Coordinates of C-alpha atoms in Angstrom, one line a residue:
X1 CA 33.2 -85.5 19.6
X2 CA 30.7 -84.5 16.9
X3 CA 31.8 -85.6 13.5
X4 CA 32.0 -82.8 11.0
X5 CA 32.7 -82.3 7.3
X6 CA 34.4 -79.1 6.0
X7 CA 33.3 -77.8 2.7
X8 CA 35.3 -75.2 0.7
X9 CA 34.6 -73.6 -2.6
X10 CA 36.0 -70.9 -4.9
X11 CA 34.2 -69.9 -8.0
X12 CA 37.2 -68.8 -10.0
X13 CA 40.8 -69.9 -9.8
X14 CA 42.5 -69.2 -13.1
X15 CA 46.0 -70.1 -11.8
X16 CA 44.8 -73.3 -10.1
X17 CA 46.9 -72.5 -7.1
X18 CA 44.1 -73.4 -4.7
X19 CA 45.1 -70.6 -2.3
X20 CA 41.5 -69.5 -1.7
X21 CA 40.2 -72.9 -0.7
X22 CA 43.3 -73.5 1.4
X23 CA 42.6 -70.3 3.4
X24 CA 39.0 -71.4 3.8
X25 CA 40.0 -74.8 5.1
X26 CA 42.4 -73.3 7.7
X27 CA 39.7 -71.0 9.1
X28 CA 37.1 -73.8 9.1
X29 CA 39.5 -76.1 10.9
X30 CA 40.1 -73.5 13.6
X31 CA 36.3 -73.1 14.0
X32 CA 36.0 -76.9 14.3
X33 CA 38.7 -77.0 17.0
X34 CA 37.2 -74.2 18.9
X35 CA 33.8 -75.9 19.0
X36 CA 35.1 -79.4 19.7
X37 CA 34.2 -80.9 16.3
X38 CA 35.9 -83.9 14.9
X39 CA 36.7 -83.2 11.2
X40 CA 36.2 -86.5 9.3
X41 CA 36.6 -85.1 5.8
X42 CA 37.4 -81.9 3.8
X43 CA 35.6 -81.7 0.5
X44 CA 36.5 -79.0 -2.0
X45 CA 35.0 -77.6 -5.2
X46 CA 37.8 -75.4 -6.6
X47 CA 37.2 -73.1 -9.6
X48 CA 33.5 -74.0 -9.7
X49 CA 30.5 -71.7 -9.5
X50 CA 27.6 -72.5 -7.2
X51 CA 25.3 -70.3 -9.3
X52 CA 25.5 -71.7 -12.8
X53 CA 23.8 -74.9 -11.9
X54 CA 26.8 -77.1 -12.8
X55 CA 27.2 -80.3 -10.8
X56 CA 29.5 -79.8 -7.8
X57 CA 31.0 -83.2 -6.9
X58 CA 32.2 -82.1 -3.5
X59 CA 28.9 -80.5 -2.6
X60 CA 27.1 -83.7 -3.6
X61 CA 29.5 -85.7 -1.5
X62 CA 28.7 -83.5 1.5
X63 CA 25.0 -84.1 1.0
X64 CA 25.6 -87.9 0.7
X65 CA 27.8 -87.9 3.8
X66 CA 25.2 -86.1 5.9
X67 CA 22.5 -88.5 4.7
X68 CA 24.6 -91.5 5.5
X69 CA 25.3 -90.3 9.0
X70 CA 29.0 -90.0 8.4
X71 CA 28.9 -86.4 9.7
X72 CA 26.3 -84.5 11.6
X73 CA 27.7 -81.0 11.0
X74 CA 29.0 -79.2 7.9
X75 CA 31.4 -76.3 8.4
X76 CA 32.0 -73.7 5.7
X77 CA 33.5 -70.2 5.6
X78 CA 30.2 -68.5 4.6
X79 CA 26.8 -69.8 3.6
X80 CA 27.3 -68.6 0.0
X81 CA 30.2 -71.1 -0.2
X82 CA 27.5 -73.8 0.2
X83 CA 24.8 -72.3 -1.9
X84 CA 24.2 -69.4 -4.3
X85 CA 20.9 -70.8 -5.6
X86 CA 17.7 -71.3 -3.6
X87 CA 17.4 -74.8 -5.2
X88 CA 20.6 -75.9 -3.4
X89 CA 19.4 -74.3 -0.1
X90 CA 16.2 -76.3 -0.3
X91 CA 18.3 -79.5 -0.7
X92 CA 20.2 -78.7 2.5
X93 CA 16.9 -77.9 4.3
X94 CA 15.6 -81.4 3.3
X95 CA 18.8 -83.0 4.6
X96 CA 18.7 -81.1 7.9
X97 CA 15.0 -82.0 8.4
X98 CA 15.8 -85.7 7.7
X99 CA 19.0 -86.0 9.7
X100 CA 19.1 -83.2 12.2
X101 CA 22.4 -82.0 10.8
X102 CA 23.8 -78.6 11.6
X103 CA 25.4 -75.9 9.4
X104 CA 28.2 -73.8 11.0
X105 CA 30.1 -71.0 9.2
X106 CA 33.2 -68.9 10.1
X107 CA 32.0 -65.5 9.0
X108 CA 28.2 -65.7 9.4
X109 CA 27.7 -67.9 12.5
X110 CA 25.4 -70.9 12.6
X111 CA 22.8 -71.4 9.8
X112 CA 19.6 -72.6 11.5
X113 CA 17.8 -74.8 9.1
X114 CA 16.0 -76.7 11.8
X115 CA 13.3 -74.2 12.6
X116 CA 10.8 -72.3 10.6
X117 CA 12.3 -68.9 11.6
X118 CA 15.8 -70.0 10.8
X119 CA 14.7 -71.4 7.4
X120 CA 13.0 -68.1 6.6
X121 CA 16.1 -66.1 7.3
X122 CA 18.2 -68.6 5.3
X123 CA 15.9 -68.3 2.4
X124 CA 15.9 -64.5 2.5
X125 CA 19.7 -64.6 2.5
X126 CA 19.7 -67.2 -0.2
X127 CA 17.4 -65.1 -2.4
X128 CA 19.7 -62.1 -1.9
X129 CA 22.8 -64.1 -2.8
X130 CA 21.1 -65.5 -5.9
X131 CA 19.9 -61.9 -6.9
X132 CA 23.5 -60.6 -6.5
X133 CA 24.8 -63.5 -8.6
X134 CA 22.3 -62.6 -11.3
X135 CA 23.2 -58.9 -11.2
X136 CA 26.9 -59.9 -11.4
X137 CA 26.1 -62.0 -14.4
X138 CA 24.4 -59.1 -16.1
X139 CA 27.5 -56.8 -15.4
X140 CA 29.9 -59.5 -16.8
X141 CA 27.8 -59.9 -19.9
X142 CA 27.7 -56.2 -20.5
X143 CA 31.5 -56.0 -20.1
X144 CA 31.9 -59.0 -22.5
X145 CA 29.7 -57.2 -25.1
X146 CA 31.9 -54.1 -24.8
X147 CA 35.1 -56.0 -25.2
X148 CA 33.7 -57.8 -28.3
X149 CA 32.6 -54.6 -29.8
X150 CA 36.1 -53.2 -29.4
X151 CA 37.6 -56.3 -30.9
X152 CA 39.6 -57.0 -27.7
X153 CA 40.6 -60.6 -26.9
X154 CA 38.3 -62.6 -24.7
X155 CA 39.4 -63.8 -21.3
X156 CA 40.7 -67.2 -20.6
X157 CA 43.4 -69.3 -22.2
X158 CA 44.6 -67.9 -25.6
X159 CA 44.3 -70.3 -28.6
X160 CA 47.1 -72.3 -30.0
X161 CA 49.4 -70.0 -31.9
X162 CA 49.3 -67.3 -29.2
X163 CA 50.9 -66.6 -25.9
X164 CA 49.2 -64.7 -23.0
X165 CA 47.9 -61.3 -24.2
X166 CA 47.3 -62.8 -27.7
X167 CA 50.9 -62.2 -28.7
X168 CA 51.9 -64.5 -31.6
X169 CA 53.9 -67.5 -30.4
X170 CA 56.4 -68.1 -33.2
X171 CA 56.7 -71.9 -32.8
X172 CA 53.0 -72.5 -32.5
X173 CA 52.2 -70.1 -35.3
X174 CA 54.6 -71.9 -37.6
X175 CA 52.7 -75.2 -36.7
X176 CA 49.4 -73.5 -37.5
X177 CA 50.7 -72.3 -40.9
X178 CA 52.0 -75.8 -41.7
X179 CA 48.7 -77.4 -40.9
X180 CA 46.9 -74.8 -43.0
X181 CA 49.2 -75.4 -46.0
X182 CA 48.9 -79.2 -45.8
X183 CA 45.1 -79.0 -45.6
X184 CA 45.0 -76.8 -48.7
X185 CA 47.3 -79.3 -50.4
X186 CA 44.8 -82.0 -49.8
X187 CA 46.4 -83.6 -46.7
X188 CA 44.2 -85.6 -44.4
X189 CA 43.9 -84.7 -40.7
X190 CA 45.2 -88.1 -39.7
X191 CA 48.2 -87.7 -42.0
X192 CA 49.0 -84.2 -40.8
X193 CA 48.8 -85.4 -37.2
X194 CA 51.4 -88.1 -38.0
X195 CA 53.6 -85.6 -39.8
X196 CA 53.6 -83.2 -36.8
X197 CA 54.5 -86.1 -34.5
X198 CA 57.3 -87.3 -36.8
X199 CA 58.7 -83.7 -36.9
X200 CA 58.8 -83.5 -33.1
X201 CA 56.0 -80.9 -33.0
X202 CA 53.7 -81.5 -30.0
X203 CA 50.5 -79.9 -28.7
X204 CA 50.7 -77.2 -26.1
X205 CA 50.4 -79.8 -23.5
X206 CA 53.3 -81.8 -25.0
X207 CA 51.1 -84.6 -26.2
X208 CA 50.9 -86.3 -29.7
X209 CA 48.5 -84.8 -32.2
X210 CA 45.0 -86.2 -32.8
X211 CA 43.0 -85.4 -36.0
X212 CA 40.4 -83.5 -33.9
X213 CA 43.2 -81.4 -32.4
X214 CA 44.6 -80.6 -35.8
X215 CA 41.2 -79.5 -37.0
X216 CA 40.4 -77.4 -33.9
X217 CA 43.7 -75.4 -34.2
X218 CA 43.1 -74.1 -37.7
X219 CA 39.3 -73.8 -37.7
X220 CA 39.4 -71.4 -34.7
X221 CA 38.5 -67.9 -36.1
X222 CA 41.0 -66.3 -33.6
X223 CA 44.0 -67.5 -35.8
X224 CA 42.7 -65.3 -38.5
X225 CA 42.4 -62.4 -36.1
X226 CA 38.6 -62.7 -35.9
X227 CA 36.7 -62.0 -32.6
X228 CA 34.1 -64.5 -31.7
X229 CA 31.2 -63.4 -29.4
X230 CA 28.3 -65.6 -28.4
X231 CA 29.5 -68.3 -30.8
X232 CA 29.5 -66.0 -33.8
X233 CA 32.2 -64.0 -35.5
X234 CA 31.6 -60.4 -34.4
X235 CA 34.3 -58.7 -36.4
X236 CA 38.1 -58.3 -36.5
X237 CA 40.2 -58.4 -33.4
X238 CA 43.0 -56.1 -32.4
X239 CA 45.6 -58.8 -32.3
X240 CA 47.9 -60.0 -35.1
X241 CA 46.5 -62.8 -37.2
X242 CA 48.5 -66.0 -37.8
X243 CA 46.6 -66.8 -41.0
X244 CA 45.1 -64.4 -43.6
X245 CA 41.3 -64.3 -43.4
X246 CA 40.9 -65.4 -47.0
X247 CA 43.1 -68.5 -46.3
X248 CA 41.3 -69.3 -43.1
X249 CA 37.9 -69.1 -44.9
X250 CA 39.2 -71.5 -47.6
X251 CA 40.4 -73.9 -44.9
X252 CA 37.1 -73.7 -43.1
X253 CA 35.2 -74.4 -46.3
X254 CA 37.3 -77.5 -46.9
X255 CA 36.9 -78.8 -43.3
X256 CA 33.1 -78.2 -43.1
X257 CA 32.3 -79.4 -46.6
X258 CA 29.6 -82.1 -46.1
X259 CA 31.0 -84.0 -49.1
X260 CA 34.4 -84.2 -47.5
X261 CA 35.3 -87.8 -46.8
X262 CA 37.4 -88.4 -43.7
X263 CA 40.4 -90.5 -44.6
X264 CA 41.0 -93.0 -41.8
X265 CA 43.9 -95.3 -41.5
X266 CA 43.2 -98.9 -42.7
X267 CA 43.9 -101.5 -40.1
X268 CA 44.6 -105.1 -41.2
X269 CA 44.3 -108.0 -38.8
X270 CA 45.3 -111.6 -39.2
X271 CA 42.0 -112.8 -37.8

């Protein structure tokens, strides 16, 4: 039987439930069975875009496996699961020319990279996919600009102090206010971290506090109800602030003061 590797990818999986890549794997396994392929590995890049140029560990592993002769066929749900940039397509072309490997997909048939005509078609489709990704990026940036102008919360995980929907989380908000008060009283980040741990207050992940985590919590403009866009404060947000803006600005001035000396614990050793 011909050894094959299955490659699955989903660009966005906020819930990390992996349902998308699992569906792809099932359909790819069926195609492999129907074509008499021996699946030697299943490699997955979950919640990872193929357009932004970030390193995709599983894709790199597919390329290495084909080069090493561990598989002679790669199976994917659709060509755009393998590549959304022409640069990645050209890498596959090089591998196919060097090894004679094949690319088979569930929804678009075989991708012929072994002939000039097949490569031409693949490059045309690849250029179309890249163009669509670029247009999608433009639409998302425009939407992001509109949300920022309206002061609405950005997507993604809310900052410490808030639950989903940027609703104030009472327990976390109380910890933010405690940190703010202690900083204005002159407390060190190391000392505040120890105090939080001693009081049984943990991070959102349930871990002990670190000075950098303490700093990140209160220096985030969102806790003052400020909307950040393109790494700059764009104005007031529509959500309830945990800290008054004036207090947050005072804290930020303290933490970003170049003259501020970080107080580190002194360790004494016998030798």
